[in-house]
Short mmCIF file of C-alpha atoms and ligand atoms in Angstrom, two decimals:
data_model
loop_
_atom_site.label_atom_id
_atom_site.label_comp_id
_atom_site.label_asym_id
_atom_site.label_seq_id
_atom_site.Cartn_x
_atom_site.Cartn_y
_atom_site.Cartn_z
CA UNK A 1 98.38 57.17 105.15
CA UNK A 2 94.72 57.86 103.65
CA UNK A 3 93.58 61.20 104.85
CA UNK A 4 90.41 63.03 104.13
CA UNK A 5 90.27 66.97 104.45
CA UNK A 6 86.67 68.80 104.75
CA UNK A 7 86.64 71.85 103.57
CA UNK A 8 90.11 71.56 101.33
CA UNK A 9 88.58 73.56 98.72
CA UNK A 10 88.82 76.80 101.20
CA UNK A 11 91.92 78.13 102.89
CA UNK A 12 93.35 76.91 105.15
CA UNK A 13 92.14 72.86 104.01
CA UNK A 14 93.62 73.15 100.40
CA UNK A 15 96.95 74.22 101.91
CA UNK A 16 96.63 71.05 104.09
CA UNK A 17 95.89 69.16 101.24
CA UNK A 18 98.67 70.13 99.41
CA UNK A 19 100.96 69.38 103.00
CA UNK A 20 99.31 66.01 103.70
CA UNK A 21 99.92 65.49 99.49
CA UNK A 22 103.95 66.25 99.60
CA UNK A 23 104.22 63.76 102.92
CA UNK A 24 103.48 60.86 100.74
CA UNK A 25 99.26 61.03 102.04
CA UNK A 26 96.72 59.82 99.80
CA UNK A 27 94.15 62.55 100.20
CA UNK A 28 90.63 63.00 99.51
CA UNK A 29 88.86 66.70 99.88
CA UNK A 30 84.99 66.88 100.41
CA UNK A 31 83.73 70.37 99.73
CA UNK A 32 80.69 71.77 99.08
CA UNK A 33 82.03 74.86 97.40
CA UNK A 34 79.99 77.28 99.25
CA UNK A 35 82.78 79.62 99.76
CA UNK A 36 86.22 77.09 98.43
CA UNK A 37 87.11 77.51 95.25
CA UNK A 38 88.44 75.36 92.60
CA UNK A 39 91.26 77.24 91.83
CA UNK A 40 92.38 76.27 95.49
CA UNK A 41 92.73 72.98 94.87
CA UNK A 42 94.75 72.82 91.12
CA UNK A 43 98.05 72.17 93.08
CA UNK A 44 96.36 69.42 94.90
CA UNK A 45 94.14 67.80 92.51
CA UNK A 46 97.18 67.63 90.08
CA UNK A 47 99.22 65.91 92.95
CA UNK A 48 96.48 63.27 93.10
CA UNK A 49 93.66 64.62 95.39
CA UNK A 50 90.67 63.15 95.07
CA UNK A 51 87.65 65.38 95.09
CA UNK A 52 84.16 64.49 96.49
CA UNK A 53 81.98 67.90 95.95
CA UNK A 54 79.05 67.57 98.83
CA UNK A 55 78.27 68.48 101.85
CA UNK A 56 78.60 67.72 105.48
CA UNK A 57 74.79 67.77 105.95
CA UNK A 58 74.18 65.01 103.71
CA UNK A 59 74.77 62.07 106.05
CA UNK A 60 74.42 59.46 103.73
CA UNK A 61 77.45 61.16 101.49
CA UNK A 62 79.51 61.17 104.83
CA UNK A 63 78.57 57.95 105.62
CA UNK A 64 78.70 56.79 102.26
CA UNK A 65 82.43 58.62 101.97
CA UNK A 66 83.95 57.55 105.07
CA UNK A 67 83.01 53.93 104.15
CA UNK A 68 84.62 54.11 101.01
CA UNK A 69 87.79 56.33 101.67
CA UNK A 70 88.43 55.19 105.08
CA UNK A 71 91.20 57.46 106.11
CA UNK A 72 92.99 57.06 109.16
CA UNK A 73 92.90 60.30 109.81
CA UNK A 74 90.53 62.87 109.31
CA UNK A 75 90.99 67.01 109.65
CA UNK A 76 87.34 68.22 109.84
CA UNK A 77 87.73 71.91 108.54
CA UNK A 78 84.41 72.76 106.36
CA UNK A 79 82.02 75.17 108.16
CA UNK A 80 80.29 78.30 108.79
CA UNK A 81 82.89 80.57 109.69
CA UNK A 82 81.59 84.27 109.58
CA UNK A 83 81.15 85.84 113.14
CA UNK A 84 78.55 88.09 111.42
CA UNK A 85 76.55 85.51 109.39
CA UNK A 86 77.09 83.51 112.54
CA UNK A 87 74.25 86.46 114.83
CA UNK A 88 72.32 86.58 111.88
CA UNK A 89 71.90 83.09 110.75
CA UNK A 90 72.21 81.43 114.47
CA UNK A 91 70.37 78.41 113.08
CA UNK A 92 71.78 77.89 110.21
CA UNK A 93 75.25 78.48 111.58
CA UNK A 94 74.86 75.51 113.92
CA UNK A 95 73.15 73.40 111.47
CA UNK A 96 76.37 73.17 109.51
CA UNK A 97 79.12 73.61 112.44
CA UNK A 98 76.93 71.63 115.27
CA UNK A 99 75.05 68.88 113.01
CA UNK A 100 77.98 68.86 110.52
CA UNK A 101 80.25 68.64 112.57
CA UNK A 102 78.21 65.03 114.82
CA UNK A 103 77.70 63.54 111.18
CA UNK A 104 81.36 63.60 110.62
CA UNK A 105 82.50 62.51 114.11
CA UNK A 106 79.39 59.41 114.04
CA UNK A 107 80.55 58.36 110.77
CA UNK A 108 84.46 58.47 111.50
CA UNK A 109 83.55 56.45 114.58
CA UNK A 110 81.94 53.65 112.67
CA UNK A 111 84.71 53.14 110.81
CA UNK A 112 87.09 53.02 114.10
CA UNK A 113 89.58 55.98 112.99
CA UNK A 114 92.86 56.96 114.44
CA UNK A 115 92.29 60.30 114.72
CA UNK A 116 89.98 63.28 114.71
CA UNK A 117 91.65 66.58 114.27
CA UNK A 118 88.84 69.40 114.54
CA UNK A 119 89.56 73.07 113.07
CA UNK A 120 88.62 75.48 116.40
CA UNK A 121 88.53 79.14 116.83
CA UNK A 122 90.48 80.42 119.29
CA UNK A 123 89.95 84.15 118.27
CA UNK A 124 85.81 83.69 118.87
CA UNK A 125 86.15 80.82 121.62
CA UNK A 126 87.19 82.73 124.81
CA UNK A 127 85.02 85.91 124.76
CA UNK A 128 86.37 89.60 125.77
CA UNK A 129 89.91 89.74 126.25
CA UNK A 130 89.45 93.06 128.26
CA UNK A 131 87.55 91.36 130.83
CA UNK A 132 89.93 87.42 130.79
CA UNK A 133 94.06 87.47 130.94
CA UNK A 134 95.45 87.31 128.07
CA UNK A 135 96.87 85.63 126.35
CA UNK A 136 94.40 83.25 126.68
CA UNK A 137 95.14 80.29 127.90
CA UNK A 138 93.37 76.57 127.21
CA UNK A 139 92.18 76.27 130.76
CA UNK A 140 90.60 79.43 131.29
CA UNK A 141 86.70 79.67 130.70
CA UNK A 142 85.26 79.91 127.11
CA UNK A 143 82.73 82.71 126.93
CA UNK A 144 82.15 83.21 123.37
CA UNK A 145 80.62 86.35 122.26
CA UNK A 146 78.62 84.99 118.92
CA UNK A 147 77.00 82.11 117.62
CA UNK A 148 80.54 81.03 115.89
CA UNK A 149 82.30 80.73 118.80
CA UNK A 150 79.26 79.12 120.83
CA UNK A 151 78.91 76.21 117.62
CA UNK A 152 82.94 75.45 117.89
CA UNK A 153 82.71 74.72 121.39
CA UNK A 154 80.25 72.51 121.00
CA UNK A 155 81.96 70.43 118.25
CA UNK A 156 84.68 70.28 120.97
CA UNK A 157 82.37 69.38 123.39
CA UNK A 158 80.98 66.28 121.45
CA UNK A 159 84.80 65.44 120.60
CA UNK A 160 84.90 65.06 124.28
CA UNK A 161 81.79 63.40 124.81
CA UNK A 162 82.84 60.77 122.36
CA UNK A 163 86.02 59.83 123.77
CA UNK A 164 84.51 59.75 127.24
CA UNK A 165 81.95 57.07 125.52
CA UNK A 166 84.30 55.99 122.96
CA UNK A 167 87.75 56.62 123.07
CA UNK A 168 87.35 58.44 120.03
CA UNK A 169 91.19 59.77 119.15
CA UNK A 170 91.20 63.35 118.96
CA UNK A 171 92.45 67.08 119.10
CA UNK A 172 90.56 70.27 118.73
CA UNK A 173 93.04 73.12 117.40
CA UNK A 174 92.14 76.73 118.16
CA UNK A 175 93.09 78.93 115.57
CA UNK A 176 94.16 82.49 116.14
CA UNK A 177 93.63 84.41 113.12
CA UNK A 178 95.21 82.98 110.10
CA UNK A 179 96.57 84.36 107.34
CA UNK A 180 98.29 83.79 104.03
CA UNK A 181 97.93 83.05 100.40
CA UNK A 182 94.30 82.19 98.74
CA UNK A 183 92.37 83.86 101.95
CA UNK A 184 89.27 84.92 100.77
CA UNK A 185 89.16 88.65 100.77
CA UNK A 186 85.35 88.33 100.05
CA UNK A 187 84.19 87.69 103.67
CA UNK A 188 84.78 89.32 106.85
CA UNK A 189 86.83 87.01 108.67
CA UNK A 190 90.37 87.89 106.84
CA UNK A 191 91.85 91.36 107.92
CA UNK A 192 95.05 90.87 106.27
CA UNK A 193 93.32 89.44 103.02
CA UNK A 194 90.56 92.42 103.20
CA UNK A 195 93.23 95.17 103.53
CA UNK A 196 95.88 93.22 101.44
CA UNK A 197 93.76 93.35 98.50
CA UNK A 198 92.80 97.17 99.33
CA UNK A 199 96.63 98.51 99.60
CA UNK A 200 97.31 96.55 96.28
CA UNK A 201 94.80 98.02 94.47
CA UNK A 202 95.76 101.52 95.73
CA UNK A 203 92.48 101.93 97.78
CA UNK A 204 91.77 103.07 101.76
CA UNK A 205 90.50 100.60 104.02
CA UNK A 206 87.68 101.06 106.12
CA UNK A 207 88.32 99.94 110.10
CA UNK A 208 85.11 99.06 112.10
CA UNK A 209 85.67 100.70 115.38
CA UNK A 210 88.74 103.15 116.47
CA UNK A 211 91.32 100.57 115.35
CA UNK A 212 92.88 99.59 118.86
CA UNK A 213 91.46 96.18 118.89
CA UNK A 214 93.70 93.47 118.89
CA UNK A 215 93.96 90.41 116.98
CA UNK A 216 96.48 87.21 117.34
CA UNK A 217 97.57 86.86 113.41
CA UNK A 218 99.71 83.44 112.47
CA UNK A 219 100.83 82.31 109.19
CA UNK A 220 99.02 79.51 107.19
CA UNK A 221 102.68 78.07 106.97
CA UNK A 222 103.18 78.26 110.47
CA UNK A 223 100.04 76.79 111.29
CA UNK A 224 99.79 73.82 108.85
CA UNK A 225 103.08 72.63 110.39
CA UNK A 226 100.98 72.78 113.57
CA UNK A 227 98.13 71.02 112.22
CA UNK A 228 100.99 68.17 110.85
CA UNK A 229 102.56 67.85 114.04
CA UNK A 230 99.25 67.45 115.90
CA UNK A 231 97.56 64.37 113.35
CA UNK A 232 100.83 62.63 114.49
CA UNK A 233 100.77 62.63 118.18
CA UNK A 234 97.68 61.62 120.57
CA UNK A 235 97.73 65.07 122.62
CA UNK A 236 94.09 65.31 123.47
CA UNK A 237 91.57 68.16 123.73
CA UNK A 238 91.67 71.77 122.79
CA UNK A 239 95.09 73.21 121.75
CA UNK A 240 95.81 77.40 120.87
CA UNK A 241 97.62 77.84 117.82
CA UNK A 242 98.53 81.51 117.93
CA UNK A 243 101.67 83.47 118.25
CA UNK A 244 100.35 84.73 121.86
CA UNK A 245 100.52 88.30 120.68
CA UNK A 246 97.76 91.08 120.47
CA UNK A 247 98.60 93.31 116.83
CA UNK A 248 96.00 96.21 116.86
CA UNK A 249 94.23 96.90 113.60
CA UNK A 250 96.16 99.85 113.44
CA UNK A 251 99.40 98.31 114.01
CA UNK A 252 98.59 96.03 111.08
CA UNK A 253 97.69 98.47 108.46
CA UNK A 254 101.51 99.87 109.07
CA UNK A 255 102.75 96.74 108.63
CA UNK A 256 100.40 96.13 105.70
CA UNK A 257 101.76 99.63 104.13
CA UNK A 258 105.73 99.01 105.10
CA UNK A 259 105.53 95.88 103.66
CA UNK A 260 103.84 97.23 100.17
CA UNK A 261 106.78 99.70 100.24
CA UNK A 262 109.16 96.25 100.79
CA UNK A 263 108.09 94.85 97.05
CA UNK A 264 109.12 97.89 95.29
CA UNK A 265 107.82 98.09 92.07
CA UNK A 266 105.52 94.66 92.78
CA UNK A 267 104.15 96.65 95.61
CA UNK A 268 100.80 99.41 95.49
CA UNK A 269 100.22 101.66 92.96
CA UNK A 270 102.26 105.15 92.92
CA UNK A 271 100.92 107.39 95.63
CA UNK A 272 98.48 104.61 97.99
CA UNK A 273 97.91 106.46 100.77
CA UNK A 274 96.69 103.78 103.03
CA UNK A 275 94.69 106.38 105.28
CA UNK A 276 91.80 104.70 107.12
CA UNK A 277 88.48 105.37 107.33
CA UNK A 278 86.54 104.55 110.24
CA UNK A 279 83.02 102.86 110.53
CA UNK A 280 81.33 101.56 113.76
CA UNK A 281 81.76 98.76 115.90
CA UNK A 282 79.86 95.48 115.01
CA UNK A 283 78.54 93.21 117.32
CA UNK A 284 79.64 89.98 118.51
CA UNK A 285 83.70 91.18 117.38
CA UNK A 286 86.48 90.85 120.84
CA UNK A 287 88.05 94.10 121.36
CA UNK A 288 91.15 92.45 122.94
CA UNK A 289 92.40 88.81 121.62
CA UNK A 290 95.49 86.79 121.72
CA UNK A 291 96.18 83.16 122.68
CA UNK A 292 98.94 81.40 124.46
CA UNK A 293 101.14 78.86 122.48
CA UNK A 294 102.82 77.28 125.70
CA UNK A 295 101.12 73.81 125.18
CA UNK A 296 101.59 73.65 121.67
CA UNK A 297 104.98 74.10 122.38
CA UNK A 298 105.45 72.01 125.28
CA UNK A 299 103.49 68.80 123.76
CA UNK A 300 103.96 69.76 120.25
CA UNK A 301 107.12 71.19 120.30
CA UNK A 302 105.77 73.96 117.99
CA UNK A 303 105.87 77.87 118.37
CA UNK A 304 105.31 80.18 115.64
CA UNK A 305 108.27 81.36 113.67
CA UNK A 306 107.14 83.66 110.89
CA UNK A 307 106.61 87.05 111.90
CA UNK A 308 104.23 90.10 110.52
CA UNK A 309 107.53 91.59 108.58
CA UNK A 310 108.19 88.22 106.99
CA UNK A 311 104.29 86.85 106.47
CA UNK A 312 102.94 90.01 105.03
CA UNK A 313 105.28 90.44 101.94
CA UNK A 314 104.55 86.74 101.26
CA UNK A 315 100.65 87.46 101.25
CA UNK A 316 100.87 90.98 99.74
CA UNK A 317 103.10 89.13 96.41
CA UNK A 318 100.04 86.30 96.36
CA UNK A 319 97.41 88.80 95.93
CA UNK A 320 99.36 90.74 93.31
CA UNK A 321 100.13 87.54 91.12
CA UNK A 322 96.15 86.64 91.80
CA UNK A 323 95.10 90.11 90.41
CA UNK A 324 97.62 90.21 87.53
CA UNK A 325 96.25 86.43 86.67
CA UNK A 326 93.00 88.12 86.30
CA UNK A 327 92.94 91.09 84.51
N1 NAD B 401 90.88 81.57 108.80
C1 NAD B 401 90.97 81.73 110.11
O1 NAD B 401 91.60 82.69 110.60
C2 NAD B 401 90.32 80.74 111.06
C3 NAD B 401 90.41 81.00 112.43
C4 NAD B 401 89.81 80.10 113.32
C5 NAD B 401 89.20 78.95 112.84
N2 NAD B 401 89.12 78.74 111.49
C6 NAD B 401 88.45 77.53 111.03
O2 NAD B 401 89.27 76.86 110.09
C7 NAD B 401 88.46 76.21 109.12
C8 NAD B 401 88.88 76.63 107.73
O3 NAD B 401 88.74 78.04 107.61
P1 NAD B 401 89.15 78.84 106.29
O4 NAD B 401 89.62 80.17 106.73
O5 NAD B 401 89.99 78.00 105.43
O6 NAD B 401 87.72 79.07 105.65
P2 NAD B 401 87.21 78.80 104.15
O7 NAD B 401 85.86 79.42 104.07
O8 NAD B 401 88.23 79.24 103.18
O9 NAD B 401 87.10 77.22 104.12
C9 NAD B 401 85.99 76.50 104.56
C10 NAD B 401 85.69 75.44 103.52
O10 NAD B 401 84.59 74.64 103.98
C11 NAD B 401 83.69 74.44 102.89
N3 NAD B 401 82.35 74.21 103.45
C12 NAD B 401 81.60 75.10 104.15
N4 NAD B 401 80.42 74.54 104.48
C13 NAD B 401 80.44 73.27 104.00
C14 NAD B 401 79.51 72.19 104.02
N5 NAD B 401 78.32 72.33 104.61
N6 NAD B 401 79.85 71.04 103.44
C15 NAD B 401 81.07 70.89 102.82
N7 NAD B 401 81.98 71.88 102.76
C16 NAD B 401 81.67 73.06 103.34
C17 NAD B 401 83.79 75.71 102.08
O11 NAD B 401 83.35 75.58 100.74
C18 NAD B 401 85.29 76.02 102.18
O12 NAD B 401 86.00 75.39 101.15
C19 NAD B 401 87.02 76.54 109.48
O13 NAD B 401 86.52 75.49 110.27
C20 NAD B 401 87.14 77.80 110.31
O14 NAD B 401 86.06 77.95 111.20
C21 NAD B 401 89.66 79.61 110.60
#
C-alpha cells in the first residue's frame, strides 16, 4: 500500500509513519518543518520514508506530489494547531488548516483515492463542556470556542461536501489530547510534554487558571492503532478518539510527580518539588473536556487501553533519554 503522511515530521505523523512503515506501507512524508523536526523522522527515513519538505499551500507541490506518489491512502495531519496562535492569527490559521486542508482533498480527488483520513480535534471541536454533556458525543453540536476548532470543522465539513458531490472515501478522527514520546514541549498544546519536561528538569510548573479544568489525555500508541484501524475500514464522518475521561490539570501533575518517583534514579532531580504556580485563564481554552469512545469501539472495535499510570512513565523516560542526548 502507498501511503502519504502530511505533517510526519511532527508528532503524532512521524509515529504514523513509522506504523504505516512496519505494516509493509511504502510511505512518503510532506512537511514543511515549521514546527516537525528531523530528528522525528530518523526511524522512518531509515525504514525507507520518503521525504518531500513543502508545504500544503503550495498547490502545485500537492498537485505535483499526489500525481507522482499516488497513495491510496492519505492521513492529512500537517496544520496550525495552537489554540492561542489560532485567536491571534485567525487568518493565517485558516489559511493553512481551511485552504490546506481543500488543496489536499482537490488533489487526492483527482487522482481517485481510497481514502481520506483527516486529523480532527476533538478537545477544541465541541466548545464548553460545562455548558454540553459530557463526554461528548459525535452527534451533539460543535460549538468551538477558537479559531482552531472553528478551521477543523470546516475541513470536516468539505470532507463531507465532497463525498456528497463525490463519493470521496473518508473519516475525520477527533483527537482528545494526545500524548507521548517526541511531543513538542515548545508550544502550548502538550500539557504532559510542557510539565514532563518541567518535573525532569527539577522545575515548578506554572497552571493557567485554578487547575480544575479537565482534559481527555490518550496515548500516541493508543491512538495510532486507532488511526490504523480506521485507514482500513470505510466508517464515514467524524469519529472521537479519547478515553471518555475528564483528568484535571491538577490530577495530572500527581500523576506526572508519582510517576517521576516510579523511575527511581531515571526519575527528577533530588528534592523536585512539583508545587504549582498559578497564572490566569487564557481565552479560547474549555474548562471541562472529554469525549466518548463508544463508536470507535462499536465500528472500530477500538477503546483505549493504556492508562495515565502506564503512559506517563513511558513519556517521562523519552524526555529524559532526549535531554541526556543533548547535553
Ligand atoms: N497533539 C494533540 O493532542 C492533537 C489533538 C487534536 C488534534 N491534533 C491534530 O493532529 C495533527 C498532528 O498534531 P501534532 O500534535 O503531531 O502536531 P505537530 O505540530 O507535532 O505536527 C504537525 C506537523 O505539520 C507540519 N506542518 C504544519 N504546517 C504545515 C504546512 N503548511 N505544510 C506542511 N507541513 C506543515 C509541521 O511541521 C509538523 O511536522 C494536527 O492536525 C493537529 O491539529 C493533535
Amino acid at each position: 500500500m502507498k501511503t502519504l503522511v502530511t505533517g510526519g515530521a511532527g508528532f503524532i505523523g512521524s509515529h504514523l509513519a513509522d506504523a504505516l512503515l512496519a505494516r509493509g506501507d511504502e510511505v512518503t512524508v510532506l512537511d514543511n518543518f515549521s514546527t516537525g523536526k528531523h530528528q522525528n523522522l530518523e526511524s522512518a527515513l531509515a525504514a525507507g520514508a520518503d521525504l518531500i519538505e513543502g508545504d500544503i499551500l503550495d498547490r502545485e507541490l500537492v498537485e505535483k506530489t499526489l500525481q507522482s506518489v499516488r497513495p491510496q491512502t492519505v492521513f492529512h495531519l500537517a496544520a496550525q494547531g495552537e489554540v492561542q496562535r489560532s485567536i491571534e492569527e485567525p487568518a493565517f490559521d485558516a489559511t493553512v488548516n481551511v485552504v490546506g486542508t481543500v488543496n489536499l482533498i482537490e488533489a487526492s480527488k483527482e487522482i481517485g483515492l481510497d481514502r481520506f483520513v483527516f486529523a480532527s480535534t476533538g478537545g477544541a471541536i465541541y466548545g464548553e463542556g460545562s455548558r454540553i454533556d459530557l463526554p461528548a458525543s459525535e452527534s451533539g453540536e460543535t460549538a468551538p470556542l477558537c479559531q482552531y476548532g472553528l478551521s477543523k470543522r470546516a475541513g470536516e465539513m468539505y470532507l463531507e461536501l465532497y463525498r456528497r458531490m463525490y463519493m470521496f472515501n473518508s473519516v475525520a478522527l477527533r483527537f482528545a489530547n494526545v500524548y507521548g514520546p517526541r511531543q513538542c514541549p515548545k508550544g502550548e498544546a502538550g500539557a504532559v510534554a510542557i510539565f514532563g519536561e518541567l518535573l525532569m528538569a527539577g522545575r515548578n510548573p506554572t497552571v493557567f487558571g485554578d487547575g480544575t479544568q479537565t482534559r481527555d489525555f490518550v496515548y500516541i500508541d493508543d491512538l495510532i492503532d486507532a488511526i490504523l484501524t480506521a485507514s482500513r475500514t470505510d466508517v464515514e464522518g467524524p469519529i472521537n478518539l479519547g478515553s471518555g475521561q475528564e483528568t484535571s490539570i491538577l490530577e495530572l501533575l500527581t500523576s506526572l510527580r508519582e510517576a517521576g518517583l516510579s523511575l527511581n534514579g531515571d526519575g527528577p532531580p533530588a528534592g523536585t518539588t512539583f508545587e504549582p504556580e498559578f497564572d490566569r485563564g487564557r481565552p479560547g481554552e474549555v474548562k471541562r473536556i472529554a469525549i466518548d469512545p463508544a463508536r470507535a469501539a462499536r465500528e472500530l472495535g477500538w477503546t483505549p487501553t493504556t492508562a495515565l499510570e502506564e503512559g506517563l512513565p513511558l513519556t517521562l523516560r523519552a524526555i529524559g533519554r532526549q535531554s541526556g542526548a543533548t547535553v
